[in-house]
mmCIF file of N, CA and C in Angstrom:
data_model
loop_
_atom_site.group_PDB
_atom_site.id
_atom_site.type_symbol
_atom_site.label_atom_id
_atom_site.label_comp_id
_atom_site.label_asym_id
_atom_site.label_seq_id
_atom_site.Cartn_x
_atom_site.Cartn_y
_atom_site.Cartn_z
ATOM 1 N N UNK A 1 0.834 -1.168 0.000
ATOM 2 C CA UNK A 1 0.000 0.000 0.000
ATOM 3 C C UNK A 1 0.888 1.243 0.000
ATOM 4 N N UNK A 2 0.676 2.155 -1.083
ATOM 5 C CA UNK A 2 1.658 3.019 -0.916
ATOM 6 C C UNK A 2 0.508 4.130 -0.831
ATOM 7 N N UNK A 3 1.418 5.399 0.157
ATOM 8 C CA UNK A 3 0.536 6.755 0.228
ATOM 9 C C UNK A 3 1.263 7.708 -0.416
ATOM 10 N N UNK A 4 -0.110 8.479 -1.326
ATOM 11 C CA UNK A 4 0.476 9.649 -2.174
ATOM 12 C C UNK A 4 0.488 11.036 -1.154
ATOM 13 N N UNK A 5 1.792 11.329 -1.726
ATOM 14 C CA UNK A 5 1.977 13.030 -0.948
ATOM 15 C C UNK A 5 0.945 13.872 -1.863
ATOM 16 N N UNK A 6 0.208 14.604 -0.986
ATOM 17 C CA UNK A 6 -1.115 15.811 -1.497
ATOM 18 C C UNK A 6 -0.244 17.103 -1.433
ATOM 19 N N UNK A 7 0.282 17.610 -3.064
ATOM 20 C CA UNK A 7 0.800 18.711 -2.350
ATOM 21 C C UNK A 7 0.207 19.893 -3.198
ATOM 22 N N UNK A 8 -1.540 19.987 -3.105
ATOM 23 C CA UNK A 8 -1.688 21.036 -3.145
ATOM 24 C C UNK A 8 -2.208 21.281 -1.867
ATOM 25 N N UNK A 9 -1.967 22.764 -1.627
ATOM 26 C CA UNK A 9 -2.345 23.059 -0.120
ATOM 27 C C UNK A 9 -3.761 23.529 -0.257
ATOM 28 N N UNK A 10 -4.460 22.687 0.862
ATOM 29 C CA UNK A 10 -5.716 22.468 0.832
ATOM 30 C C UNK A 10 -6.552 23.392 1.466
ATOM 31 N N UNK A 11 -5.798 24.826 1.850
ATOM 32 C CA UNK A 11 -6.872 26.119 2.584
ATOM 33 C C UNK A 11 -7.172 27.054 1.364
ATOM 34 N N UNK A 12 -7.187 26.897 0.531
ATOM 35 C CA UNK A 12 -7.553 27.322 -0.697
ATOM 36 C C UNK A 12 -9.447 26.742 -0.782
ATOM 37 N N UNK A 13 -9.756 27.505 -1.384
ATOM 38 C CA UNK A 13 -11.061 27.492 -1.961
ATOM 39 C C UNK A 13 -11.213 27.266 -3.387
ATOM 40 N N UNK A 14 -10.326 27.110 -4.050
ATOM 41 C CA UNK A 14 -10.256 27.231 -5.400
ATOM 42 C C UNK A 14 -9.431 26.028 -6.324
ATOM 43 N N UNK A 15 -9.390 26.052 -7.360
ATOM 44 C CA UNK A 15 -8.270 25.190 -7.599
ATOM 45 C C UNK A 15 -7.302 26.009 -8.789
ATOM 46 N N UNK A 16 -6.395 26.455 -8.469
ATOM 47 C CA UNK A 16 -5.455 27.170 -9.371
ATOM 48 C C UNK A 16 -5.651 26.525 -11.094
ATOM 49 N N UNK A 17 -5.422 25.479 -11.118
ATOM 50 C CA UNK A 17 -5.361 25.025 -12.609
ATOM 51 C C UNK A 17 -7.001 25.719 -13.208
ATOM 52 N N UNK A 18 -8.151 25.463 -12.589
ATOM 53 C CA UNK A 18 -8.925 25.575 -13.106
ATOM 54 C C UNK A 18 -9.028 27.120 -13.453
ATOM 55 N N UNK A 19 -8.723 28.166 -12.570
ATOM 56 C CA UNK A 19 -8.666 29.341 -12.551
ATOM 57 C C UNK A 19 -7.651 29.982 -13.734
ATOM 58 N N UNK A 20 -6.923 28.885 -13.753
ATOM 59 C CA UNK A 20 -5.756 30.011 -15.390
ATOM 60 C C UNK A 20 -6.711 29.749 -16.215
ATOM 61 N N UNK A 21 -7.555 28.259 -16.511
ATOM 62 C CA UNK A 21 -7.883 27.761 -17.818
ATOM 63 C C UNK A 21 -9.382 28.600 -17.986
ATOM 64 N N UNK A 22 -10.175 29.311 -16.967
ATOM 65 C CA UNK A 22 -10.649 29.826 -17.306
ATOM 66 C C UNK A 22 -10.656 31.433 -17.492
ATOM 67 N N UNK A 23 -8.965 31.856 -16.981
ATOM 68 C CA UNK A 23 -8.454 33.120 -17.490
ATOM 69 C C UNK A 23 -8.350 32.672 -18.748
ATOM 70 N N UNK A 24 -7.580 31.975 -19.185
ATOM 71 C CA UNK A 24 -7.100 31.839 -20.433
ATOM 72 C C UNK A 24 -8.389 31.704 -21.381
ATOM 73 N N UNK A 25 -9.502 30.779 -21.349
ATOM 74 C CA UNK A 25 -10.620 30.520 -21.975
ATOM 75 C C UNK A 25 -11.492 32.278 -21.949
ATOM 76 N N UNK A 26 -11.406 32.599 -20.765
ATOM 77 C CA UNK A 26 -12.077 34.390 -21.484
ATOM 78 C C UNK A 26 -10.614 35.060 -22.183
ATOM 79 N N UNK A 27 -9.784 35.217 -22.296
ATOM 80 C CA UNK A 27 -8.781 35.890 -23.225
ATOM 81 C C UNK A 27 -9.101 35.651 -24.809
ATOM 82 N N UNK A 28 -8.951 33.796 -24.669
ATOM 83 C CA UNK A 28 -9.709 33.405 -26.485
ATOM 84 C C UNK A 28 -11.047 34.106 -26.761
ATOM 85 N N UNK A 29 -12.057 33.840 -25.789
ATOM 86 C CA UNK A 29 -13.270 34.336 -25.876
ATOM 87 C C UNK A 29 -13.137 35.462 -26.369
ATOM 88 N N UNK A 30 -12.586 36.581 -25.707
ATOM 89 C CA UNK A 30 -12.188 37.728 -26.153
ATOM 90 C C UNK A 30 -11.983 38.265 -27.596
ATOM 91 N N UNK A 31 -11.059 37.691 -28.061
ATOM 92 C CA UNK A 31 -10.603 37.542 -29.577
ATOM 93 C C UNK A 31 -11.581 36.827 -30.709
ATOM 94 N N UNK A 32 -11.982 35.969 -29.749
ATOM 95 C CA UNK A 32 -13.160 36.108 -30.894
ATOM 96 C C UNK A 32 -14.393 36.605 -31.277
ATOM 97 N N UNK A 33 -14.864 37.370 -30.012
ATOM 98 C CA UNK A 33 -15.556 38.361 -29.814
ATOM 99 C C UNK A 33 -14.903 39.609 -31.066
ATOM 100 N N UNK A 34 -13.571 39.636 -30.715
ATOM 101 C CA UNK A 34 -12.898 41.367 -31.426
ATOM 102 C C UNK A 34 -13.192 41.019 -32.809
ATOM 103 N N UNK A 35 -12.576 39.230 -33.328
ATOM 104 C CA UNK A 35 -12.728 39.134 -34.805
ATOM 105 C C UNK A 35 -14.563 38.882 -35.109
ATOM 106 N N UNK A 36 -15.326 38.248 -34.452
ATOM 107 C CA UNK A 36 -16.954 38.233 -34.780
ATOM 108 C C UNK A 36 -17.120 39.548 -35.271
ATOM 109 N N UNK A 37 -16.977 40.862 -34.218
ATOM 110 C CA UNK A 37 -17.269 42.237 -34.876
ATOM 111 C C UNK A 37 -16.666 42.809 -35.569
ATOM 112 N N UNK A 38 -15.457 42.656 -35.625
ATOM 113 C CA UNK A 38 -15.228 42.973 -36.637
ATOM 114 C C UNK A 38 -15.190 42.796 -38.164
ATOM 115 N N UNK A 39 -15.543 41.147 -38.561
ATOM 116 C CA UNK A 39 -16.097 40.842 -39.625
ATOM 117 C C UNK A 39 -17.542 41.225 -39.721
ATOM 118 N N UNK A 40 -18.503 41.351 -38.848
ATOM 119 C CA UNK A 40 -19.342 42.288 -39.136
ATOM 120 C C UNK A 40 -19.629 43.508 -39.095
ATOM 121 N N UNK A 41 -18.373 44.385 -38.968
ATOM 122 C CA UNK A 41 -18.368 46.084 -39.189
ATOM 123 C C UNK A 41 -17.891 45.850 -41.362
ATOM 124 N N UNK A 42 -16.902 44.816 -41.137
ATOM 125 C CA UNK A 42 -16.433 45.051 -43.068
ATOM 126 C C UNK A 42 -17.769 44.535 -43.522
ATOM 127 N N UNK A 43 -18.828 43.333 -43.316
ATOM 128 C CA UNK A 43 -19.921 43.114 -44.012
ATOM 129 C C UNK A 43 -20.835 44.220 -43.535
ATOM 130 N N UNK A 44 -20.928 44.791 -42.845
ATOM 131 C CA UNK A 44 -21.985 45.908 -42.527
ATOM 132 C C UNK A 44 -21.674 46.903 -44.016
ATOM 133 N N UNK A 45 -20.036 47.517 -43.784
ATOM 134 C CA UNK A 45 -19.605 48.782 -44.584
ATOM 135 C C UNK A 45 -19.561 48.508 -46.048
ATOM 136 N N UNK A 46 -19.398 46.988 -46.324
ATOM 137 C CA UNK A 46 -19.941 46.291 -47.912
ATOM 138 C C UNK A 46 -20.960 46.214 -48.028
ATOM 139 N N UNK A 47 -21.933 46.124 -47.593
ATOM 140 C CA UNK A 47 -23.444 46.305 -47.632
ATOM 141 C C UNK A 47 -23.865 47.561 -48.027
ATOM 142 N N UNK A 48 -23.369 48.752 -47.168
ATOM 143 C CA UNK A 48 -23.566 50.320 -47.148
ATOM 144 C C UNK A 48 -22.844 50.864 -48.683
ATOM 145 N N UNK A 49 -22.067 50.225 -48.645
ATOM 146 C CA UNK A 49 -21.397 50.637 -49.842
ATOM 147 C C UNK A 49 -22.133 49.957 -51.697
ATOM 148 N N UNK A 50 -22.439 48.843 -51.315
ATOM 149 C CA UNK A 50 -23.104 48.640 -52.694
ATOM 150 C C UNK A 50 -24.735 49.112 -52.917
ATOM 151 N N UNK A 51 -25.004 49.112 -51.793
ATOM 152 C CA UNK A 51 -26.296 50.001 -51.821
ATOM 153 C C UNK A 51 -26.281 51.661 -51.987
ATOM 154 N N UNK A 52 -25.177 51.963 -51.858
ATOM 155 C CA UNK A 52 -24.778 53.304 -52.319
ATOM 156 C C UNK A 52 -24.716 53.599 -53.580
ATOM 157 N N UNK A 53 -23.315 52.455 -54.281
ATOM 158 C CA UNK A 53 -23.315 52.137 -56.003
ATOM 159 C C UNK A 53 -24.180 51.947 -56.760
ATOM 160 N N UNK A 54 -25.324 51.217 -55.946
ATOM 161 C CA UNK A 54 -26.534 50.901 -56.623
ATOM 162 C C UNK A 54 -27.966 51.585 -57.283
ATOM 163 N N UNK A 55 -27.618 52.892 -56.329
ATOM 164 C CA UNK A 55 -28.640 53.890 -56.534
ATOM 165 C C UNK A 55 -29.601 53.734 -55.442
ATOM 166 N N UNK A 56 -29.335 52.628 -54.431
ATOM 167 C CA UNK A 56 -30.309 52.232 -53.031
ATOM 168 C C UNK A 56 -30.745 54.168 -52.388
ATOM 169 N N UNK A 57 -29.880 54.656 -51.891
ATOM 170 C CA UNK A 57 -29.852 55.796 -51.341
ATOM 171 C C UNK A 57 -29.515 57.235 -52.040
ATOM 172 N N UNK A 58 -30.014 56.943 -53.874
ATOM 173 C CA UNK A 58 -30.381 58.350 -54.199
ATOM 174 C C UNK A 58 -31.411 58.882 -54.071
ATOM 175 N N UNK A 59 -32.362 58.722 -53.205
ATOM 176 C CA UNK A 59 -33.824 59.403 -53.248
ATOM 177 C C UNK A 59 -34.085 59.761 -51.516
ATOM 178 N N UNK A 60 -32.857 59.310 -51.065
ATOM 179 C CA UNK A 60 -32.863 59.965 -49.046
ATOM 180 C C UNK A 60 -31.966 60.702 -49.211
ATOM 181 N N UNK A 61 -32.337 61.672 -48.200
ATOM 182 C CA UNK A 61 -31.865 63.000 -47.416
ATOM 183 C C UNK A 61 -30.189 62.375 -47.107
ATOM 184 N N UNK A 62 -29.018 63.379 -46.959
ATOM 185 C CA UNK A 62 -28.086 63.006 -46.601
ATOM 186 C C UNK A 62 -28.278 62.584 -44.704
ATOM 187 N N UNK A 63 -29.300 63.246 -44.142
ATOM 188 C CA UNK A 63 -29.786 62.741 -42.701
ATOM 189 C C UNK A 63 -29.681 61.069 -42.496
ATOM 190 N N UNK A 64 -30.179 60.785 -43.815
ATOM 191 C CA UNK A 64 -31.124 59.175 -43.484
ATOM 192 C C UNK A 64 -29.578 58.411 -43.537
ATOM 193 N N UNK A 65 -28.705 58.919 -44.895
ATOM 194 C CA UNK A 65 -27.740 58.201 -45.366
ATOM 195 C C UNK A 65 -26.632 58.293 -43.827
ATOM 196 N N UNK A 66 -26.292 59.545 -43.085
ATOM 197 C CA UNK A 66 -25.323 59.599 -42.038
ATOM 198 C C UNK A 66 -26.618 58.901 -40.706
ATOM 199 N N UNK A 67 -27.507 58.922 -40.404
ATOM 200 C CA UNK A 67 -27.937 57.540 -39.381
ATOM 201 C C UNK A 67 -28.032 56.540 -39.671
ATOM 202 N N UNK A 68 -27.693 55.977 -40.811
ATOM 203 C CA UNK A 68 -27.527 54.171 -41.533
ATOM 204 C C UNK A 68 -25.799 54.480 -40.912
ATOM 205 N N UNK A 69 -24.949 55.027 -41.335
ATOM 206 C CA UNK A 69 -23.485 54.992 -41.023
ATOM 207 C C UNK A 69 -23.071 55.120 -39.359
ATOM 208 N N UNK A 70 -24.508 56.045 -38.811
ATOM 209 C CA UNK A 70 -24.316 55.606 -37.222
ATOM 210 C C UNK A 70 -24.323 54.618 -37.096
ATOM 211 N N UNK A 71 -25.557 53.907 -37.443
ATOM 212 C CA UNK A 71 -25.573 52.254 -37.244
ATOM 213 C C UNK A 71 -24.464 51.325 -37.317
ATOM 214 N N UNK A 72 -24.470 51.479 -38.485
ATOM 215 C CA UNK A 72 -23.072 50.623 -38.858
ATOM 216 C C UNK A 72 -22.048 50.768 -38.015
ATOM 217 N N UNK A 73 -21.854 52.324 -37.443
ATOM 218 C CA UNK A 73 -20.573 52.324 -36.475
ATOM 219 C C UNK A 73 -20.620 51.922 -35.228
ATOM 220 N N UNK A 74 -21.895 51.622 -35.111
ATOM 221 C CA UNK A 74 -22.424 51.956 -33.409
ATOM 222 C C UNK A 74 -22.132 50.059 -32.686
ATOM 223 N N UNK A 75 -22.056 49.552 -34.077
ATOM 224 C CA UNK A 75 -21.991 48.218 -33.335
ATOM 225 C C UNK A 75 -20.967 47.636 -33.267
ATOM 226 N N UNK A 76 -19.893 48.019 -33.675
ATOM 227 C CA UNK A 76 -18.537 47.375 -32.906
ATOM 228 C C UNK A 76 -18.297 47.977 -31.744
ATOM 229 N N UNK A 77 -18.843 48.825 -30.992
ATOM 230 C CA UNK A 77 -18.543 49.654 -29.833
ATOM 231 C C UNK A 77 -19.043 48.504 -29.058
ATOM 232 N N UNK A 78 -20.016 48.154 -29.215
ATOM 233 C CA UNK A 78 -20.423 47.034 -28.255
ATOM 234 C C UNK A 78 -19.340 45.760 -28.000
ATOM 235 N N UNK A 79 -18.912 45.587 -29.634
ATOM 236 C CA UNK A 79 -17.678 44.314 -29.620
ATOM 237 C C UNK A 79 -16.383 45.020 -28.503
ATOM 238 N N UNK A 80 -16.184 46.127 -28.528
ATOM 239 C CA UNK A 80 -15.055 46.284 -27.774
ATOM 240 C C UNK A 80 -15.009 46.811 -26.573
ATOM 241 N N UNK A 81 -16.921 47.024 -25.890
ATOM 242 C CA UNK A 81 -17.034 46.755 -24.380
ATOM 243 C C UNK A 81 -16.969 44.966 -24.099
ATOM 244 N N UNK A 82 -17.136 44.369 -25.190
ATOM 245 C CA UNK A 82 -17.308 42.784 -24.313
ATOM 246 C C UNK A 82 -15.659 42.788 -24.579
ATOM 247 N N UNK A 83 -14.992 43.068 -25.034
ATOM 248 C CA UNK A 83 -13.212 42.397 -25.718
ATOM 249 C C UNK A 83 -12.803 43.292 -24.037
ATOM 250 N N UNK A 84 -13.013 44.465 -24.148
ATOM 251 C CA UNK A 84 -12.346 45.161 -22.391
ATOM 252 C C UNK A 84 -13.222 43.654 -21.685
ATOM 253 N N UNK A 85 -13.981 43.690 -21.213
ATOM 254 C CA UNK A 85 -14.623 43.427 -20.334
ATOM 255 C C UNK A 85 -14.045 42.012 -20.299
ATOM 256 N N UNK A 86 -13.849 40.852 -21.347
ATOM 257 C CA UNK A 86 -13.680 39.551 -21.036
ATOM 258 C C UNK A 86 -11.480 39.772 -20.868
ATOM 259 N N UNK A 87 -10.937 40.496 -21.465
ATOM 260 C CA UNK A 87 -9.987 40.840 -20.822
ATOM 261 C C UNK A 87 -9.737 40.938 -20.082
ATOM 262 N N UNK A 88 -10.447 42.020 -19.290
ATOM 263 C CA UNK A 88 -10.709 42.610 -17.994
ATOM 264 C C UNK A 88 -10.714 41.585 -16.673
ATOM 265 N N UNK A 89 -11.377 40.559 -17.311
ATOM 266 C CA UNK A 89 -12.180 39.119 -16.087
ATOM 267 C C UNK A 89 -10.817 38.419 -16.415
ATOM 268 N N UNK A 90 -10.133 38.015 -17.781
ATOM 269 C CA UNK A 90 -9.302 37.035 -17.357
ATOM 270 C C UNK A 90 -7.494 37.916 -16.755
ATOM 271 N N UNK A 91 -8.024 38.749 -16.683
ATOM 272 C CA UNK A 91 -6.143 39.235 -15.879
ATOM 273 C C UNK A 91 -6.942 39.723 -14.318
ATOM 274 N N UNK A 92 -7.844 40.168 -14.256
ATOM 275 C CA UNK A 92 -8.800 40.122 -12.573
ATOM 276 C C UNK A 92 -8.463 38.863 -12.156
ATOM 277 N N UNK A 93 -8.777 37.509 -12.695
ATOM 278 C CA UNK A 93 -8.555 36.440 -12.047
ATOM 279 C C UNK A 93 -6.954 36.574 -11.514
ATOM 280 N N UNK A 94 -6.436 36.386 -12.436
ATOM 281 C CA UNK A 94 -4.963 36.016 -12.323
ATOM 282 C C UNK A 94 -4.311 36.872 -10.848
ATOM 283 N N UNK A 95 -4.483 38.203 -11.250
ATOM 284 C CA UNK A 95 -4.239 39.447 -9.985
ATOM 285 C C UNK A 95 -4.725 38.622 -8.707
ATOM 286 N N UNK A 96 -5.487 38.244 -8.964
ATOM 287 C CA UNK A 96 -6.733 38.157 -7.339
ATOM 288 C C UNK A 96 -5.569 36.636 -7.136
ATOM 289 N N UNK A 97 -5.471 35.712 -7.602
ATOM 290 C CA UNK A 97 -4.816 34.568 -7.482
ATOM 291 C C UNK A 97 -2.987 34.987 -7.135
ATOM 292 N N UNK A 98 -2.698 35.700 -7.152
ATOM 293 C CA UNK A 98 -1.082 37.113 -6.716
ATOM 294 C C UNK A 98 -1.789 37.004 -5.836
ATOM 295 N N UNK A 99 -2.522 38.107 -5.544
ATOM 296 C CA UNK A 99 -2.988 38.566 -4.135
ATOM 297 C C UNK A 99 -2.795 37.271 -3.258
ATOM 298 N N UNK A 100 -3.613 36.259 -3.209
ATOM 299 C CA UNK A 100 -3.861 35.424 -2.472
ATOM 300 C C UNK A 100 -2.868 34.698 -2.053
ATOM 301 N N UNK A 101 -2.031 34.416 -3.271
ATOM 302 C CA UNK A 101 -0.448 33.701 -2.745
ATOM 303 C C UNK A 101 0.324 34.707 -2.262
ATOM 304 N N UNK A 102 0.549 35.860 -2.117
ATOM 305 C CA UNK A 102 1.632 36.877 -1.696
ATOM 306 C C UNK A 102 0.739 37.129 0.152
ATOM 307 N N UNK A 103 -0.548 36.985 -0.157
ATOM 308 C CA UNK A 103 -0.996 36.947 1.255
ATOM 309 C C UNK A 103 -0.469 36.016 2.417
ATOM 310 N N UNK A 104 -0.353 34.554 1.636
ATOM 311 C CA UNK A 104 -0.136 33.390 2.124
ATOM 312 C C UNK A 104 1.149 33.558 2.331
ATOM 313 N N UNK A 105 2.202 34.244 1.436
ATOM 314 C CA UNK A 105 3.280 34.040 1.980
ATOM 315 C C UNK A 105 3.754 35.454 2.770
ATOM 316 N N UNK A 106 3.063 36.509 2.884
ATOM 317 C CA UNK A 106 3.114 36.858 3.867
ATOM 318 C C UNK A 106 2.789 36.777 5.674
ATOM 319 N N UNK A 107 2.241 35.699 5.480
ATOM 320 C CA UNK A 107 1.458 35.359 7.017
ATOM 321 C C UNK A 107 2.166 34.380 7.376
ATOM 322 N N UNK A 108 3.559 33.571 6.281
ATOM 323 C CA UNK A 108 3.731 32.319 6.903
ATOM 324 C C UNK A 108 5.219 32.965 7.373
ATOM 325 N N UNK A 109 5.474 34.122 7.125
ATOM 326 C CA UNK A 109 6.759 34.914 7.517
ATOM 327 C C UNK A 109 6.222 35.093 9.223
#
């Protein structure tokens, strides 16, 4: 009968491995969030644009034509509050996981 040495230390609440892989899993998330919107800002601005060539928007006001181009702009802003934001969560983890070991090894001083 042999006994295995446990050497993760067990006053933890957490389990470190799982905590990078889901830093790391929002970082990818991230990126593909940045590339999703951004392949739909170039199909948005190809859209705007052949409907332009086309004669779609010779009979509107230059008003109608610059709030279609709000549109179009308005929605990658959203892609790059979620790209901060899932960034944001996977280096928060990591920090908070510092904190916790620099705590630990301050208390065992």
């Amino acid at each position: 009968m042999t006994e295995t040495k446990n050497e993760k230390f067990m006053g933890t609440y957490f389990d470190r491995d799982a905590v990078v892989r889901v830093s790391r899993w929002a970082e990818i998330l991230s990126w593909v969030v940045a590339g999703v919107y951004a392949l739909d800002l170039l199909l948005a601005v190809g859209v705007f644009v052949l409907q332009y060539v086309r004669g779609f928007w010779a009979g509107l006001g230059p008003t109608d034509v610059f709030t279609n181009l709000l549109y179009i702009v308005e929605r990658p802003f959203r892609g790059v509050v979620y790209f901060i934001a899932l960034q944001a969560i996977g280096k928060a983890l990591l920090i908070l996981m510092d904190m916790e070991d620099n705590t630990r090894r301050a208390a065992r001083k």
